[in-house]
Amino acid sequence: MTGQRTYYAPGRVNLIGEHTDYSGGFVLPCAIDRGITLCGSSAERISLRSDRGGERVVLTADGQGETDNWGRYAAAVAQELALAGRPPVGLEGWLRSDLPDGIGLSSSAALEVCLALALCDVAEFALPTIDLALLCQRAEWRAVGVPCGVMDQAAIVLGRRQHALFLDCASLSYEHVELPAELAIAIVGSGERRELASSGYADRRREVECGLAGDMDDTTSRRLRHVESENRRVLDTVAALRAGRNDLLGDLFLQSHRSLRDDFEVTTQRLDLLVSLSYEDGAVAARMTGAGFGGAIVALVPNDDARRFVGSVLHRFADRSGDSKPLRWDVVQAGDGACRLS
């Protein structure tokens, strides 16, 4: 390949279906209209800079070299692609992002997918879409040692504008489900920065796997109860969306949040407060989103009321919590998945 090309991968938000992907359950995420763009061209080695600062990442064409921070993801993607048979062609490029930090929009998975697209393209190496998602999932494991499911990467490669992705994580079959045009997606961070590698994420996954293997006690029983009930809620949410029954979404999202709070024990007091305030301020639906232990909530709100909604929630959160530090937030729409732009 000669000349510079541009690649894009969006962030994602999970509407419902939390902690179900790694047990082969159902999820309903969507790609969003924010993401990571890479402008680059083929080279002898991998050489990347980012608008978020830091040192330039320099690696061999197959991902070898000393690096840290976001460079770990670049190395892991290149190494996984090398194992998959990609020819050792380098990439010189510049990354920029309009994904807000700290509110759980899966910037790491977006980075992985964006880099994988570019590295495949410069080497004229093709992978089926779902195989690209699975490869990027393995890269996440390699980079940070977190046994994540495939939901994030699948949503990013398979996203469709104004649709959610109904994904069966066991069979990897999927359908696109149209979202109500009159609703926006508001995401509000709790101000509690979580790191999956140091949180209880791996513990929860292990507890679910123990329960599935028949090693039952009170804890594993509650973990499985969440997973089983959450899978039903995903199916009910898909049915409600297809029927145009927005009025059913609020109870489904609230049940999901309560299950994550009581049975899965991954919410926090700040997340609980944000969800409560969201319903008080007129959200159609709201719940914790992401792995928990901090992170963010997602709320479905009328398009013409989204900014007022967020402003009111933030103001009342400061009053009720006593914390005047500004919380990070964004209002987004479901967007298209990763692609080469030029």
C-alpha positions as a printed Julia matrix, in Angstrom:
342×3 Matrix{Float64}:
   0.0     0.0    0.0
   1.23    3.49  -0.82
  -0.12    6.82   0.4
  -1.88    7.76   3.6
  -5.21    6.28   4.58
  -7.64    6.98   7.42
  -9.3     4.44   9.71
 -12.0     4.86  12.33
 -13.32    2.8   15.24
 -16.11    4.02  17.54
 -16.51    3.64  21.25
 -19.42    1.65  22.58
 -21.99    1.78  25.36
 -23.85   -1.26  26.65
 -27.58   -0.65  26.95
 -28.37   -3.86  28.83
 -26.83   -7.3   29.31
 -24.09   -6.82  31.9
 -21.62   -9.53  32.97
 -23.33  -11.99  30.61
 -20.94  -12.02  27.66
 -18.21  -14.17  29.19
 -20.74  -16.87  30.11
 -22.15  -17.04  26.58
 -25.23  -14.93  27.3
 -27.06  -12.13  25.51
 -25.98   -8.48  25.31
 -27.39   -5.33  23.72
 -24.63   -2.75  23.19
 -24.31   -0.13  20.48
 -21.44    1.65  18.82
 -21.61    5.41  19.4
 -20.87    8.5   17.33
 -17.56    9.13  19.09
 -14.36    7.25  18.46
 -10.71    6.95  17.47
  -9.27    7.92  14.09
  -5.91    6.79  12.74
  -4.22    8.44   9.76
  -1.27    6.41   8.52
   0.64    4.63   5.81
   2.79    1.54   5.46
   6.34    1.63   6.8
   9.17   -0.68   7.83
   8.17   -0.57  11.5
   5.18    0.46  13.62
   5.55    4.09  14.69
   2.55    5.83  16.27
   1.77    9.11  18.01
  -1.41   10.16  19.81
  -3.17   13.47  20.38
  -3.53   12.38  24.01
   0.2    12.93  24.51
   2.9    10.6   25.71
   5.89    9.19  23.92
   5.8     7.87  20.39
   5.2     4.11  20.29
   7.84    2.33  18.21
   7.67   -1.42  17.57
   8.82   -3.92  15.02
   6.3    -4.76  12.31
   5.19   -7.83  14.28
   4.75   -5.92  17.55
   8.0    -6.52  19.4
   9.57   -3.8   21.52
   9.48   -2.14  24.92
   6.37   -0.05  25.55
   3.81    0.82  28.2
   0.5     2.7   28.62
  -1.52    2.62  25.39
   1.47    1.18  23.56
   0.72   -2.16  25.23
  -2.44   -2.42  23.15
  -0.61   -1.62  19.92
   1.99   -4.3   20.67
  -0.66   -6.86  21.61
  -2.7    -6.27  18.44
   0.37   -6.57  16.22
   1.5    -9.72  18.01
  -1.92  -11.37  17.69
  -2.04  -10.46  14.0
   1.41  -11.98  13.51
   0.15  -15.22  15.07
  -2.8   -15.1   12.65
  -0.41  -14.93   9.68
  -0.31  -11.22   8.86
   2.8   -10.31   6.84
   5.26   -8.11   8.81
   4.41   -4.72   7.31
   4.83   -1.67   9.54
   2.59    1.36  10.01
   3.45    5.01  10.61
   0.55    7.07  11.83
  -1.18    9.53  14.1
  -4.09    8.72  16.42
  -6.75   11.16  17.56
  -9.8    10.59  19.72
 -13.0    12.37  20.66
 -13.98    9.69  23.2
 -14.41   11.25  26.65
 -12.11    9.74  29.27
 -13.34    8.02  32.38
 -16.95    7.15  31.51
 -16.54    3.6   30.25
 -16.9     3.97  26.48
 -14.35    1.21  25.78
 -11.54    3.33  24.41
  -9.13    0.4   24.69
 -11.27   -1.83  22.45
 -11.75    1.04  19.98
  -7.97    1.49  19.85
  -7.44   -2.23  19.29
  -9.96   -2.4   16.46
  -8.69    0.78  14.79
  -5.1    -0.49  14.88
  -6.1    -3.95  13.67
  -7.98   -2.49  10.7
  -5.0    -0.36   9.73
  -2.42   -3.1   10.19
  -4.48   -5.54   8.15
  -4.99   -2.99   5.38
  -1.34   -1.98   4.97
  -0.37   -5.66   4.76
  -3.29   -6.52   2.43
  -4.34   -9.13   4.98
  -8.07   -9.79   5.34
  -9.96  -11.23   8.31
 -13.72  -11.87   8.59
 -15.38   -9.22  10.74
 -16.17  -11.41  13.74
 -12.67  -12.94  13.61
 -11.24   -9.42  13.83
 -13.33   -8.82  16.96
 -12.13  -12.08  18.53
  -8.52  -11.26  17.71
  -8.86   -7.86  19.39
 -10.42   -9.56  22.42
  -7.31  -11.75  22.67
  -5.16   -8.64  22.33
  -6.92   -7.15  25.36
  -6.13  -10.26  27.36
  -2.51  -10.08  26.22
  -2.16   -6.35  26.94
  -3.6    -6.12  30.45
  -4.39   -9.66  31.58
  -8.13   -9.04  31.91
 -10.35  -12.0   30.86
 -12.9    -9.79  29.11
 -15.74  -11.04  26.94
 -16.1   -10.2   23.26
 -18.97   -7.71  23.59
 -16.91   -4.51  23.3
 -14.98   -5.5   20.22
 -18.05   -7.02  18.54
 -20.11   -3.87  19.09
 -17.31   -1.74  17.64
 -16.85   -3.78  14.46
 -20.55   -4.57  13.9
 -22.19   -1.28  14.91
 -24.93    0.27  12.78
 -26.22    3.83  12.95
 -29.39    4.21  15.07
 -29.32    0.51  15.98
 -28.24   -1.61  18.91
 -26.47   -4.94  18.44
 -28.34   -7.96  19.83
 -25.5   -10.46  20.23
 -25.57  -14.08  21.37
 -22.1   -14.42  22.87
 -22.24  -18.24  22.71
 -22.93  -18.63  18.99
 -21.77  -15.13  17.98
 -24.97  -14.77  15.96
 -26.35  -11.25  15.96
 -29.12   -8.96  14.79
 -29.41   -5.2   14.6
 -32.32   -3.72  16.56
 -33.52   -0.24  15.68
 -33.47    2.29  18.52
 -36.19    4.94  18.98
 -35.24    8.01  16.95
 -36.72   10.28  19.61
 -34.34    9.08  22.34
 -30.75   10.11  23.0
 -28.23    8.16  25.03
 -26.87   10.08  28.01
 -23.77    8.73  29.76
 -22.71   10.16  33.12
 -19.53    9.12  34.89
 -19.57    8.47  38.61
 -16.19   10.09  39.17
 -14.87    6.75  40.4
 -12.16    5.64  38.03
 -12.03    1.87  37.79
  -9.28   -0.31  36.45
 -10.55   -3.74  35.44
  -7.26   -5.44  36.22
  -7.37   -4.24  39.84
 -11.13   -4.4   40.37
 -13.27   -7.41  41.24
 -13.97   -8.17  37.55
 -11.86  -11.33  37.46
 -13.38  -12.43  40.78
 -16.91  -12.08  39.4
 -16.0   -14.03  36.29
 -14.49  -16.8   38.4
 -17.6   -16.91  40.62
 -19.87  -17.25  37.59
 -17.72  -20.02  36.15
 -17.75  -21.86  39.48
 -21.53  -21.65  39.57
 -21.84  -22.9   36.0
 -19.6   -25.84  36.95
 -21.93  -26.76  39.81
 -19.85  -25.37  42.68
 -22.79  -23.64  44.37
 -22.9   -21.6   47.54
 -24.81  -18.43  48.44
 -22.41  -16.22  46.5
 -22.29  -18.24  43.29
 -26.06  -18.74  43.46
 -26.62  -14.99  43.51
 -24.13  -14.44  40.7
 -25.92  -16.98  38.49
 -29.3   -15.53  39.41
 -28.12  -12.2   38.03
 -26.8   -13.75  34.82
 -29.96  -15.76  34.19
 -32.32  -12.87  34.94
 -30.18  -10.44  32.93
 -30.37  -12.68  29.87
 -34.17  -12.6   30.15
 -34.09   -8.81  30.46
 -32.07   -8.51  27.26
 -34.66  -10.58  25.4
 -37.49   -8.52  26.91
 -35.73   -5.27  25.98
 -35.28   -6.4   22.38
 -38.96   -7.34  22.23
 -39.98   -3.96  23.7
 -37.85   -2.05  21.19
 -39.24   -4.01  18.26
 -42.78   -3.36  19.48
 -42.15    0.36  20.0
 -42.88   -0.02  23.72
 -40.56    2.57  25.21
 -42.76    2.52  28.31
 -41.42   -0.95  29.2
 -37.75    0.03  29.12
 -37.65    1.88  32.42
 -38.58   -1.11  34.56
 -36.25   -3.44  32.65
 -33.26   -1.13  33.1
 -34.09   -0.58  36.77
 -34.38   -4.33  37.38
 -30.97   -4.74  35.74
 -29.4    -2.12  37.99
 -30.9    -3.63  41.13
 -29.68   -7.09  40.14
 -26.17   -5.72  39.58
 -26.39   -4.04  42.98
 -27.87   -6.87  45.04
 -26.94  -10.14  43.33
 -23.76   -9.24  41.47
 -22.53   -6.56  43.88
 -20.72   -4.35  41.38
 -22.47   -1.01  41.78
 -21.36    1.79  44.13
 -23.26    4.34  46.17
 -22.48    7.0   43.59
 -23.77    4.86  40.71
 -26.91    4.05  42.71
 -27.5     7.75  43.37
 -27.02    8.71  39.71
 -29.57    6.09  38.6
 -32.07    7.25  41.22
 -31.65   10.88  40.19
 -32.02    9.95  36.53
 -35.46    8.48  37.08
 -36.46   11.46  39.23
 -35.39   13.76  36.39
 -37.49   12.02  33.77
 -35.24    9.42  32.15
 -37.12    6.84  30.1
 -34.64    4.25  31.42
 -31.38    4.28  33.38
 -28.91    1.81  34.82
 -25.28    1.24  35.61
 -23.34    0.35  32.46
 -20.03   -1.46  32.1
 -18.24   -3.73  34.52
 -19.02   -1.64  37.6
 -16.83   -0.89  40.61
 -17.1     2.72  39.4
 -17.54    3.82  35.82
 -20.78    5.29  34.55
 -24.53    5.09  34.11
 -26.45    5.09  30.84
 -29.82    6.79  30.49
 -32.28    6.95  27.6
 -33.79   10.42  27.47
 -35.83   12.46  24.95
 -33.57   14.18  22.41
 -34.94   17.63  23.11
 -34.48   17.25  26.86
 -31.06   15.61  27.02
 -28.95   18.66  27.95
 -31.39   19.84  30.61
 -31.55   16.3   31.98
 -27.79   15.98  32.36
 -27.45   19.45  33.88
 -30.12   18.71  36.47
 -28.68   15.31  37.39
 -25.2    16.77  37.81
 -26.46   19.67  39.93
 -28.54   17.48  42.22
 -25.79   14.87  42.46
 -23.42   17.55  43.78
 -26.03   18.59  46.36
 -26.89   15.08  47.48
 -23.35   13.68  47.53
 -21.56   16.75  48.81
 -19.03   16.36  46.01
 -18.61   19.52  43.93
 -16.03   18.02  41.55
 -17.48   18.08  38.0
 -18.48   14.69  36.62
 -17.7    13.69  33.05
 -20.62   13.08  30.73
 -21.72   12.98  27.11
 -24.9    12.7   25.05
 -24.5    10.38  22.07
 -26.38    8.48  19.4
 -25.85    4.96  18.12
 -23.29    5.1   15.31
 -21.73    2.97  12.61
 -18.98    0.45  13.28
 -15.29    0.52  12.41
 -14.23    1.17   8.84
 -11.59    2.61   6.54
 -12.64    6.15   5.74
 -10.34    6.78   2.81
